[in-house]
Short mmCIF file of C-alpha atoms in Angstrom, two decimals:
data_model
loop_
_atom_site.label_atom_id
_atom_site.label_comp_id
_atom_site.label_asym_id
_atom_site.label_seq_id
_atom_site.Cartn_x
_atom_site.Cartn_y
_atom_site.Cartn_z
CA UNK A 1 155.54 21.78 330.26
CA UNK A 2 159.35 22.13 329.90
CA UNK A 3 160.75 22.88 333.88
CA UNK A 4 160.78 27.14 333.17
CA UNK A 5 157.33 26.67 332.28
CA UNK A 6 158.34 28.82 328.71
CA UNK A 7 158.27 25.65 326.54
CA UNK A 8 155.22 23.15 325.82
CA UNK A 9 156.09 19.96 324.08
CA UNK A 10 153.42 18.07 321.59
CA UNK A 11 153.63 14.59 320.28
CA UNK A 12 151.13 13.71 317.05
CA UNK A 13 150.18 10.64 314.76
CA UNK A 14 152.46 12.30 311.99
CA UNK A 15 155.28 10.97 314.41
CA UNK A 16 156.80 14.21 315.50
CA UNK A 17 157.40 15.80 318.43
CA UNK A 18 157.40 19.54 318.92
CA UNK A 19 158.44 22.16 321.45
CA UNK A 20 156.90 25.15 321.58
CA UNK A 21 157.94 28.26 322.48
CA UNK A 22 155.78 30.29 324.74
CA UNK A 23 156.75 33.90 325.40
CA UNK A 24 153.61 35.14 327.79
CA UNK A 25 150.95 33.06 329.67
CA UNK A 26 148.93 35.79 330.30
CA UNK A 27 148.75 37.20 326.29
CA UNK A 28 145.90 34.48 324.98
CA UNK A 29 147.55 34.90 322.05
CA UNK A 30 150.33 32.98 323.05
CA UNK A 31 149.00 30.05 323.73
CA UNK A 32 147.10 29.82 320.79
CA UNK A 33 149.31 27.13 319.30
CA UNK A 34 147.96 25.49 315.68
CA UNK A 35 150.49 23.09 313.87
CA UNK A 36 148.66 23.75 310.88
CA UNK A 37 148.62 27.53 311.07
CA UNK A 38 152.53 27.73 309.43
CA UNK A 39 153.66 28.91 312.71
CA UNK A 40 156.34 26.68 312.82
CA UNK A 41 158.99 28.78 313.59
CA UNK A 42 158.35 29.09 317.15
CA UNK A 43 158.76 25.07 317.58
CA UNK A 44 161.32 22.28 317.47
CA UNK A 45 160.66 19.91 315.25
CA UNK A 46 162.16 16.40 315.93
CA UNK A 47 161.03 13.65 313.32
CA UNK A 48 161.35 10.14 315.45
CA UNK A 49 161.12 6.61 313.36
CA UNK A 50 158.01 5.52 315.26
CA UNK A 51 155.59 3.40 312.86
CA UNK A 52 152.20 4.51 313.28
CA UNK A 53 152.55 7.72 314.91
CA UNK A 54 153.32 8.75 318.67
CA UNK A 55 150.91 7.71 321.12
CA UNK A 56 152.66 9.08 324.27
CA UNK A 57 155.39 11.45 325.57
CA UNK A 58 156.62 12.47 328.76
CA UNK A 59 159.51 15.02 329.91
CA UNK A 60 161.81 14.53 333.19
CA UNK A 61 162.37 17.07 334.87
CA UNK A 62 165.50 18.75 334.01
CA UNK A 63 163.30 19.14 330.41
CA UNK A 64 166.63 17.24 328.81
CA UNK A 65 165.05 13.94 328.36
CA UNK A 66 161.72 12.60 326.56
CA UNK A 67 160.32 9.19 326.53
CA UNK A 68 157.97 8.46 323.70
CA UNK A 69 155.60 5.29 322.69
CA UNK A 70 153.88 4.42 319.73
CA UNK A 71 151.58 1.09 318.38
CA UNK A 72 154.84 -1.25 319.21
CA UNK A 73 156.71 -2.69 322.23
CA UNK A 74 159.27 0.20 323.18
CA UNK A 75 159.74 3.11 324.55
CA UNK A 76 162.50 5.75 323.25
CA UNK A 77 164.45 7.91 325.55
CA UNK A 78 165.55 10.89 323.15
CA UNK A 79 168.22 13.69 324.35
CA UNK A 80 166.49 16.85 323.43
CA UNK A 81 169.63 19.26 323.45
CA UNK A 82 170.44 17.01 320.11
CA UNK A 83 167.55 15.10 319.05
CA UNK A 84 169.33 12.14 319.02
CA UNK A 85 167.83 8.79 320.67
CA UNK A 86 169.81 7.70 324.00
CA UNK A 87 168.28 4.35 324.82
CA UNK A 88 165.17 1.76 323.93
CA UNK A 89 163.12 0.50 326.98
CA UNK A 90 161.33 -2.81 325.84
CA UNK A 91 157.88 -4.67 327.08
CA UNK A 92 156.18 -7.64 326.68
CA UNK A 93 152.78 -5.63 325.69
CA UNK A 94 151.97 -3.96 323.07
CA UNK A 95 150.06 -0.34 322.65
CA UNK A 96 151.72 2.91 324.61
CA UNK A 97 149.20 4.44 325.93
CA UNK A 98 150.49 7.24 328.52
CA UNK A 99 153.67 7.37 330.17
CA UNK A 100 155.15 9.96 333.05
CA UNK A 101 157.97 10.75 335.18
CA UNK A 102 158.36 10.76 338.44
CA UNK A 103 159.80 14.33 340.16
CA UNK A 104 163.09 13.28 340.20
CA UNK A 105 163.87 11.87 336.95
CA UNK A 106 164.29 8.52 338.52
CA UNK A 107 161.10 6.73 337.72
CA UNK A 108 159.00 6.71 334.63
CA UNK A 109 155.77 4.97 334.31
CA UNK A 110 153.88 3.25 331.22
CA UNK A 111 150.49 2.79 330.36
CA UNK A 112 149.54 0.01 328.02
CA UNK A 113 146.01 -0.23 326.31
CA UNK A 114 145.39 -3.56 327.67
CA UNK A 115 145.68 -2.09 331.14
CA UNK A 116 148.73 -2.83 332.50
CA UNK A 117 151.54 -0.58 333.93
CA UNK A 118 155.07 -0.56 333.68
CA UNK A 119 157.39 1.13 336.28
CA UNK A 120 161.11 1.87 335.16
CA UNK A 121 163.84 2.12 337.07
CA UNK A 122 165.68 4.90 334.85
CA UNK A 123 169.50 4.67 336.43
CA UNK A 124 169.34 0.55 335.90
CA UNK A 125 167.30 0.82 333.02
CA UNK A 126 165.38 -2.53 334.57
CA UNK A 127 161.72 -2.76 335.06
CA UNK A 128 160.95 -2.50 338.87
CA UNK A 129 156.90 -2.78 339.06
CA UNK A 130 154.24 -4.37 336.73
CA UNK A 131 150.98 -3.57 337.74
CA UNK A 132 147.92 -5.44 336.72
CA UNK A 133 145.30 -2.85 337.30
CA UNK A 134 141.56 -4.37 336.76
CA UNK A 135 139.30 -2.70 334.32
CA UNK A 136 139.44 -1.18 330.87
CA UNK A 137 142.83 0.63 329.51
CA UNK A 138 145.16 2.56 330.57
CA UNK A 139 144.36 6.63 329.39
CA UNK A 140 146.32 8.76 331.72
CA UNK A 141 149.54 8.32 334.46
CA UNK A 142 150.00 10.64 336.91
CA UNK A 143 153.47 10.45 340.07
CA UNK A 144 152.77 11.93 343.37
CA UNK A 145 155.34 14.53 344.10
CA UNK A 146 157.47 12.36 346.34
CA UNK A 147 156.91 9.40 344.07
CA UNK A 148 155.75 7.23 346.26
CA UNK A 149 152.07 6.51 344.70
CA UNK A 150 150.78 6.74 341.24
CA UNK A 151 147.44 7.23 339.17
CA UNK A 152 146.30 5.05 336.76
CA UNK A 153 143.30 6.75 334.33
CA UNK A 154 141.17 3.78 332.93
CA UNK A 155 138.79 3.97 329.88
CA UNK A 156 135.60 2.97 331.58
CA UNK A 157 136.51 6.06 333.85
CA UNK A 158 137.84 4.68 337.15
CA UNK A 159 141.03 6.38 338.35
CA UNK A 160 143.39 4.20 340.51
CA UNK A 161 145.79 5.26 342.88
CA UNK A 162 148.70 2.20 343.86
CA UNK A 163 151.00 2.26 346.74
CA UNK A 164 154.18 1.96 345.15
CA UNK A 165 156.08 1.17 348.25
CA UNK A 166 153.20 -1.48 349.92
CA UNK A 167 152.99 -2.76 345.80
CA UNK A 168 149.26 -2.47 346.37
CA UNK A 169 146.13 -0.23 345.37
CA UNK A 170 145.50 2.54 347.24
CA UNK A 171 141.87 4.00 346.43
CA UNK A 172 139.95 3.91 343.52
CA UNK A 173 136.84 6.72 342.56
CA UNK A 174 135.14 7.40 339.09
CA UNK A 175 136.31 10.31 337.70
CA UNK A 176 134.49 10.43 334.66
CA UNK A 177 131.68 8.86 333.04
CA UNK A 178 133.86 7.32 330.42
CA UNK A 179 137.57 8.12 329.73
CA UNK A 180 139.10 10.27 332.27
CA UNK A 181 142.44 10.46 330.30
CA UNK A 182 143.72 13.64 331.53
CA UNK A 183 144.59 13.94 334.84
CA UNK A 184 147.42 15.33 337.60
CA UNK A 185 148.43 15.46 341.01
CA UNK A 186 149.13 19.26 342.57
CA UNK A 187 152.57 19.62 342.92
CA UNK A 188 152.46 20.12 346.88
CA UNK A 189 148.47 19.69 347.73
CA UNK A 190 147.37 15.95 348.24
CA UNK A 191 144.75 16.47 345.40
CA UNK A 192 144.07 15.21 342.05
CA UNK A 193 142.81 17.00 338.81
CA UNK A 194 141.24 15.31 336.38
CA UNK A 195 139.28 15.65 332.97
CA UNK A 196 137.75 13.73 330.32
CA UNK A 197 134.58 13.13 328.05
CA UNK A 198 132.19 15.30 329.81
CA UNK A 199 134.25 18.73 329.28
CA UNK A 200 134.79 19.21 332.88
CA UNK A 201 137.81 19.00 335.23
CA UNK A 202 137.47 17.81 338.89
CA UNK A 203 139.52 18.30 341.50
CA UNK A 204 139.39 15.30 344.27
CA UNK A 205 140.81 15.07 347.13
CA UNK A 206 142.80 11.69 348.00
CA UNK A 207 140.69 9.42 350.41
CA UNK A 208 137.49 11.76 349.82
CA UNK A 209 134.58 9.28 349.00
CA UNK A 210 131.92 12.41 348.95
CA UNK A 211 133.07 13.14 345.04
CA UNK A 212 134.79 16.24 343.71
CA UNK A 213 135.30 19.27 346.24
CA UNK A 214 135.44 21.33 342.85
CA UNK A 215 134.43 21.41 339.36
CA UNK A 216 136.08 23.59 336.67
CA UNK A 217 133.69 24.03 333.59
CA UNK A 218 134.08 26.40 330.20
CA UNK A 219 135.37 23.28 327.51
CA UNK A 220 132.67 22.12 325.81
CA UNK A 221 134.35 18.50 324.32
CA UNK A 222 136.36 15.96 325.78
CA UNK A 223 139.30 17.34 327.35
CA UNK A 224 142.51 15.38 326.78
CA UNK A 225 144.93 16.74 329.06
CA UNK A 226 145.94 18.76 331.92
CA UNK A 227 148.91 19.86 333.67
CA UNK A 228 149.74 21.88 336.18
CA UNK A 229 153.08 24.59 335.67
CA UNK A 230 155.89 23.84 338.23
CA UNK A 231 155.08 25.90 341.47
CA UNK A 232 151.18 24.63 341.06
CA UNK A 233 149.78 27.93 340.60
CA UNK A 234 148.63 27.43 336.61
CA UNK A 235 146.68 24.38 335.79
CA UNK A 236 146.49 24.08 331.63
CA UNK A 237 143.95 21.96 330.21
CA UNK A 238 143.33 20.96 326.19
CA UNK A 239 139.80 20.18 325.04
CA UNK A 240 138.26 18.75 321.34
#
């Protein structure tokens, strides 16, 4: 979601990244968005040299800045008022997998498919945290509102939650029998939404070991993402 919560940006394999324009949450009709339906006046169509297709995108919040990842070693921070690329962040690894701001633009965390996470200091442009999390890939990143702690989303469907501050792991729970993926924290409730292969999204509630205190069902395939619109009060979530 772009910061007004009228805009929803899209990343593909094709290697383009879209904004679309969404007049009225509430008219289902609206949100029916198909990039193969010729409805491509109401996007933004930016074509980005990434071989093999985008794997990842994430906006900050002033909904001026993208960072995209593809099969390579980089990450591309575009302006979006031009299209133009501002800057290349570059890793060691190999594989974007996910990749998220923090709230205040300052932070921006990648996922790698080998499972490790990258935390960017935006202002320096300098890496400030590598974190080795155990277990399968990275599928999904999600900040905290203050920033302070962020969820990892693992193939094998553990979610992690690290201490960014301590540089340690704060809890761990299974989210999903296998790839959670999609997952967020509420915007000003200590909870946790997340989704994945069995077509249901969970809400947890940080340091909760009894399991979900609420289960959201009506997808009937894996659901790939959610996100919740600024203030917290929509939660959008994209199943196939």
């Amino acid at each position: 979601f772009a910061p007004d919560s009228k805009s929803i940006f899209t990343a593909d394999e094709s290697g383009h990244m879209k904004r679309w324009q969404v007049d009225d949450f509430l008219d289902p009709r609206a949100t029916e968005i198909d990039p193969n339906s010729g409805r491509l006046p109401q996007s933004r169509r930016i074509s980005l040299p990434i071989e093999g297709g985008l794997n990842a995108i994430a906006l900050d919040p002033t909904g001026q800045i993208a960072a995209t990842g593809g099969d390579g070693e980089r990450i591309t921070l575009w302006d979006l008022r031009n299209g133009q690329p501002i800057d290349t962040l570059w890793s060691r690894a190999r594989g974007v997998s996910a990749a998220e701001f923090s709230s205040d633009g300052t932070s921006l965390a990648v996922g790698w498919r080998r499972g490790s996470v990258d935390i960017w200091d935006l202002p320096t442009r300098s890496m400030k945290r590598h974190l080795r999390n155990r277990g399968d890939g990275v599928e999904g990143l999600a900040f905290s509102d203050d920033g302070k702690y962020v969820a990892i989303g693992q193939r094998d469907g553990v979610v992690t939650v690290w201490d960014l501050e301590a540089n340690s792991r704060d809890f761990r729970f299974s989210a999903d029998s296998a790839v959670p993926g999609a997952f967020a924290f509420h915007p000003f409730e200590r909870r946790i939404v997340t989704g994945g292969q069995s077509g249901i999204i969970k809400v947890w509630e940080e340091n909760n070991d009894s399991g979900p205190i609420l289960n959201l069902t009506g997808h009937d395939a894996r659901i790939f993402d959610v996100a919740f619109s600024p203030g917290g009060r929509y939660l959008v979530s994209a199943a196939f």
